[in-house]
Amino acid sequence: MKRPSWPSWMPIDPYIAALLGTVGLAALLPARDTAADVASGASTAAVAFLFFLYGARLSTGEALEGLRHWRLHLAVLLCTFTLFPLLGLAARGLETTLLTPELYSGLLFLTLVPSTIQSSIAFTSLARGNVPAAICAGSFSSLAGIVLTPLLAAGLLGHSAGGFSADSLLKIVLQLLVPFLAGQFLRRWVGSFLTRHKKVLGLVDRGSILLVVYTAFSQGMVQGIWHQVSPARLGALLGVEAVLLTVMLTLTWYGAKWLGFGRADRVAIQFAGSKKSLAAGLPMASVLFGAGASLAVLPLMLFHQMQLMVCAVIAKRRSREPAAPSPESEVLATDPPLSPPVRTAATRTAAGTARRSG
């Protein structure tokens, strides 16, 4: 029997639909009292397990091999952790006009989150870009984000992210860094198991993130913070994020050309340097913002869906352009160009692959 698939005409990714359903569940049946304590404990354990899996899946050898293309990876890191935050800071004037302070904090936080891995690879492959570079760039960004995102949040968000006390530092180390390092250490023993059960663990990944979302939005419902956000404010937030995404897509594409990168590398830089990871950002927000995480993650959730829809259109258009590999990328981009049947399959599955990212 053929497994049912998500209709291609649906404008929303199925995982985003699940996230929105989780938000609706938290609005109707929020966790309270003892149930809230249980959900909070389970969410903490889920965050630690997520970062353990991130560490166990990242091949240290592949990461070191990818360092040979260091200029491309440096460009992606600068886009992710420098250009994005600068644009977020430039939008500070909107805090008291279009956005509320809570929504602006969430907007600024999304600019500090690392890039995606799966969706960057999917769209780079569809657009016939440098796929090996996209794999390494996404991995480096996720690894750097474990350290840089909390540090940048502490410096730029201050008390709205809980401050940078010894307690918050210890919480970050125990919930994010220690599980990640444990995954790296145990990779040689558990790596083959993770490869064999990739689909099942993918469901565990997404289920853990849904639990984090439910816990965060339940806390928001109990505290009544949703009364602070009007439809007009949400519309303004969507407009600001559309401008942010447009600026980053433009800067990554033409900035990479100005730096002398070839077409294949420019594709990888554009898709890896313009997106933000929902999978990495949600657990980090739950650690950094605590009870205020519900509003803090809302801009990231909206931006994630927007970037998938826009980048899918751009990738399809780029797939029809003539490919001209750059000399610098030939060392890593050794695979032959995708044949028309493979590109057709990539077209059908790019959005589906992207939902497993963050």
Coordinates of C-alpha atoms in Angstrom, one line a residue, residues 41-293:
G41 CA 10.9 18.4 33.4
A42 CA 10.2 16.4 30.2
S43 CA 11.0 19.4 28.1
T44 CA 14.4 19.8 29.9
A45 CA 15.2 16.2 29.2
A46 CA 14.1 16.5 25.6
V47 CA 16.4 19.5 25.0
A48 CA 19.4 17.6 26.4
F49 CA 18.5 14.5 24.3
L50 CA 18.2 16.7 21.2
F51 CA 21.7 18.1 21.6
F52 CA 23.1 14.6 22.3
L53 CA 21.7 13.5 18.9
Y54 CA 23.2 16.6 17.3
G55 CA 26.6 15.7 18.7
A56 CA 26.3 12.0 17.8
R57 CA 25.3 12.8 14.2
L58 CA 28.1 15.3 13.4
S59 CA 31.1 13.5 11.9
T60 CA 34.2 15.2 13.2
G61 CA 36.2 13.8 10.2
E62 CA 33.8 15.3 7.7
A63 CA 33.9 18.7 9.5
L64 CA 37.7 18.7 9.4
E65 CA 37.7 17.8 5.7
G66 CA 35.3 20.6 5.0
L67 CA 37.7 23.2 6.6
R68 CA 39.6 23.2 3.3
H69 CA 36.9 25.5 1.9
W70 CA 37.3 27.8 4.8
R71 CA 36.4 31.1 2.9
L72 CA 32.9 29.8 2.2
H73 CA 32.3 28.7 5.7
L74 CA 33.6 31.9 7.1
A75 CA 31.3 33.8 4.8
V76 CA 28.3 31.8 6.1
L77 CA 29.3 32.2 9.7
L78 CA 29.6 36.0 9.3
C79 CA 26.2 36.2 7.7
T80 CA 24.7 34.1 10.5
F81 CA 26.3 35.6 13.5
T82 CA 27.3 39.1 12.4
L83 CA 25.0 40.4 9.5
F84 CA 21.8 39.0 11.0
P85 CA 22.4 40.4 14.5
L86 CA 23.4 43.8 13.0
L87 CA 20.1 43.9 11.1
G88 CA 18.3 42.8 14.3
L89 CA 19.9 45.7 16.2
A90 CA 19.0 48.1 13.4
A91 CA 15.3 47.2 13.9
R92 CA 15.4 48.3 17.6
G93 CA 13.5 51.5 16.7
L94 CA 10.5 49.3 15.8
E95 CA 10.3 48.1 19.4
T96 CA 8.0 50.9 20.5
T97 CA 6.2 51.6 17.2
L98 CA 5.4 48.4 15.3
L99 CA 6.4 45.7 17.7
T100 CA 6.1 45.1 21.5
P101 CA 9.3 44.7 23.6
E102 CA 8.6 41.0 23.8
L103 CA 8.2 40.6 20.1
Y104 CA 11.3 42.6 19.4
S105 CA 13.2 40.4 21.8
G106 CA 12.0 37.4 19.9
L107 CA 12.9 39.0 16.6
L108 CA 16.4 39.8 17.9
F109 CA 16.8 36.3 19.2
L110 CA 16.0 34.7 15.8
T111 CA 18.9 36.7 14.3
L112 CA 21.2 35.0 16.8
V113 CA 20.2 31.4 16.0
P114 CA 22.5 29.2 13.9
S115 CA 21.7 28.2 10.3
T116 CA 19.8 25.1 9.2
I117 CA 21.4 21.9 7.9
Q118 CA 18.8 19.8 6.2
S119 CA 16.9 22.6 4.4
S120 CA 20.1 24.3 3.3
I121 CA 21.3 21.0 1.8
A122 CA 17.9 20.3 0.1
F123 CA 17.6 23.7 -1.5
T124 CA 21.3 23.8 -2.5
S125 CA 20.9 20.4 -4.2
L126 CA 17.8 21.5 -6.0
A127 CA 19.5 24.7 -7.2
R128 CA 22.6 22.7 -8.3
G129 CA 24.9 24.4 -5.9
N130 CA 27.9 23.1 -3.9
V131 CA 26.2 20.5 -1.7
P132 CA 29.3 19.3 0.2
A133 CA 29.9 22.9 1.2
A134 CA 26.3 23.4 2.3
I135 CA 26.6 20.2 4.5
C136 CA 29.8 21.5 6.2
A137 CA 28.6 25.1 6.5
G138 CA 25.4 24.0 8.2
S139 CA 27.3 21.7 10.5
F140 CA 29.8 24.4 11.5
S141 CA 27.0 26.9 12.1
S142 CA 25.1 24.5 14.4
L143 CA 28.3 23.7 16.3
A144 CA 29.3 27.4 16.6
G145 CA 25.7 28.3 17.7
I146 CA 25.9 26.2 20.8
V147 CA 28.4 28.7 22.1
L148 CA 27.8 31.9 20.2
T149 CA 24.0 32.0 20.4
P150 CA 23.9 32.1 24.2
L151 CA 26.8 34.5 24.4
L152 CA 25.2 36.9 21.9
A153 CA 21.8 36.6 23.6
A154 CA 23.4 37.5 26.9
G155 CA 25.2 40.5 25.5
L156 CA 22.4 41.8 23.2
L157 CA 19.2 40.8 25.1
G158 CA 20.4 41.2 28.6
H159 CA 17.7 40.7 31.3
S160 CA 15.1 39.8 28.7
A161 CA 17.0 36.6 28.1
G162 CA 17.4 35.9 31.8
G163 CA 20.7 37.7 32.0
F164 CA 24.1 36.0 32.0
S165 CA 24.4 34.8 35.6
A166 CA 26.5 31.8 36.8
D167 CA 23.2 29.9 37.1
S168 CA 22.2 30.6 33.5
L169 CA 25.7 29.7 32.3
L170 CA 25.6 26.4 34.2
K171 CA 22.2 25.6 32.8
I172 CA 23.4 26.2 29.2
V173 CA 26.5 24.0 29.8
L174 CA 24.5 21.2 31.3
Q175 CA 21.6 21.2 28.9
L176 CA 23.3 22.0 25.6
L177 CA 27.1 21.7 25.7
V178 CA 27.5 18.6 27.9
P179 CA 25.0 16.4 25.9
F180 CA 26.5 17.6 22.6
L181 CA 30.0 16.6 23.7
A182 CA 28.7 13.3 25.1
G183 CA 27.2 12.6 21.6
Q184 CA 30.5 13.4 20.0
F185 CA 32.4 11.1 22.4
L186 CA 29.9 8.2 21.9
R187 CA 29.6 8.6 18.2
R188 CA 32.0 5.8 17.4
W189 CA 29.7 3.4 19.2
V190 CA 26.2 4.8 18.5
G191 CA 26.8 6.3 15.0
S192 CA 25.9 3.1 13.1
F193 CA 22.7 2.7 15.2
L194 CA 21.7 6.3 14.5
T195 CA 22.2 5.7 10.8
R196 CA 20.1 2.5 10.8
H197 CA 17.2 4.2 12.7
K198 CA 17.4 7.6 11.1
K199 CA 13.7 7.9 10.4
V200 CA 12.6 6.8 13.9
L201 CA 15.1 9.2 15.5
G202 CA 13.8 12.0 13.2
L203 CA 10.4 11.5 14.7
V204 CA 11.9 11.7 18.2
D205 CA 13.6 14.9 17.1
R206 CA 10.4 16.5 16.0
G207 CA 8.4 15.1 18.9
S208 CA 10.9 16.6 21.4
I209 CA 10.6 20.0 19.7
L210 CA 6.8 19.8 19.8
L211 CA 7.0 19.1 23.6
V212 CA 9.3 22.2 24.0
V213 CA 6.7 24.3 22.1
Y214 CA 3.8 22.9 24.2
T215 CA 5.5 23.7 27.4
A216 CA 6.6 27.2 26.4
F217 CA 3.1 28.2 25.1
S218 CA 1.4 26.6 28.1
Q219 CA 3.4 28.9 30.4
G220 CA 2.4 31.8 28.2
M221 CA -1.3 30.9 28.4
V222 CA -1.2 30.5 32.2
Q223 CA 0.5 33.9 32.6
G224 CA -2.0 35.5 30.1
I225 CA 0.8 37.1 28.0
W226 CA -1.2 36.5 24.7
H227 CA -3.5 39.4 25.6
Q228 CA -0.5 41.6 24.9
V229 CA -0.3 40.7 21.2
S230 CA -2.9 42.1 18.7
P231 CA -3.4 40.9 15.1
A232 CA -2.0 44.2 14.0
R233 CA 1.2 43.5 15.9
L234 CA 1.5 40.1 14.3
G235 CA 1.0 41.5 10.9
A236 CA 3.7 44.1 11.5
L237 CA 6.0 41.3 12.7
L238 CA 5.4 39.3 9.5
G239 CA 6.2 42.5 7.4
V240 CA 9.4 43.1 9.3
E241 CA 10.5 39.5 8.9
A242 CA 9.8 39.6 5.2
V243 CA 12.1 42.6 4.8
L244 CA 14.7 40.8 6.9
L245 CA 14.6 37.7 4.8
T246 CA 14.7 39.8 1.5
V247 CA 17.8 41.7 2.7
M248 CA 19.7 38.6 3.7
L249 CA 18.9 36.7 0.5
T250 CA 20.1 39.7 -1.5
L251 CA 23.3 40.3 0.6
T252 CA 24.3 36.6 0.5
W253 CA 23.8 36.3 -3.2
Y254 CA 25.4 39.5 -4.4
G255 CA 27.9 39.7 -1.5
A256 CA 29.2 36.2 -2.4
K257 CA 29.6 37.4 -6.1
W258 CA 31.5 40.5 -4.9
L259 CA 33.9 38.2 -2.9
G260 CA 34.7 36.2 -6.0
F261 CA 32.8 33.0 -5.4
G262 CA 31.4 31.0 -8.3
R263 CA 27.8 30.2 -8.9
A264 CA 27.8 26.8 -7.1
D265 CA 29.4 28.4 -4.0
R266 CA 27.1 31.4 -4.2
V267 CA 24.1 29.1 -4.1
A268 CA 25.4 27.3 -0.9
I269 CA 26.2 30.7 0.7
Q270 CA 22.7 32.1 -0.1
F271 CA 20.8 29.1 1.3
A272 CA 23.0 28.4 4.3
G273 CA 23.6 32.1 5.2
S274 CA 20.0 33.4 5.0
K275 CA 18.1 30.8 7.1
K276 CA 17.7 30.1 10.8
S277 CA 17.2 26.8 12.5
L278 CA 13.9 26.2 14.3
A279 CA 15.2 22.9 15.6
A280 CA 18.2 24.6 17.4
G281 CA 16.4 27.8 18.3
L282 CA 13.4 26.4 20.1
P283 CA 15.4 24.4 22.7
M284 CA 17.8 27.3 23.2
A285 CA 14.9 29.7 23.8
S286 CA 13.4 27.4 26.4
V287 CA 16.8 27.6 28.3
L288 CA 17.5 31.3 27.8
F289 CA 14.0 32.8 28.3
G290 CA 12.3 30.3 30.7
A291 CA 8.7 31.4 31.3
G292 CA 8.9 34.0 28.6
A293 CA 9.9 31.6 25.8

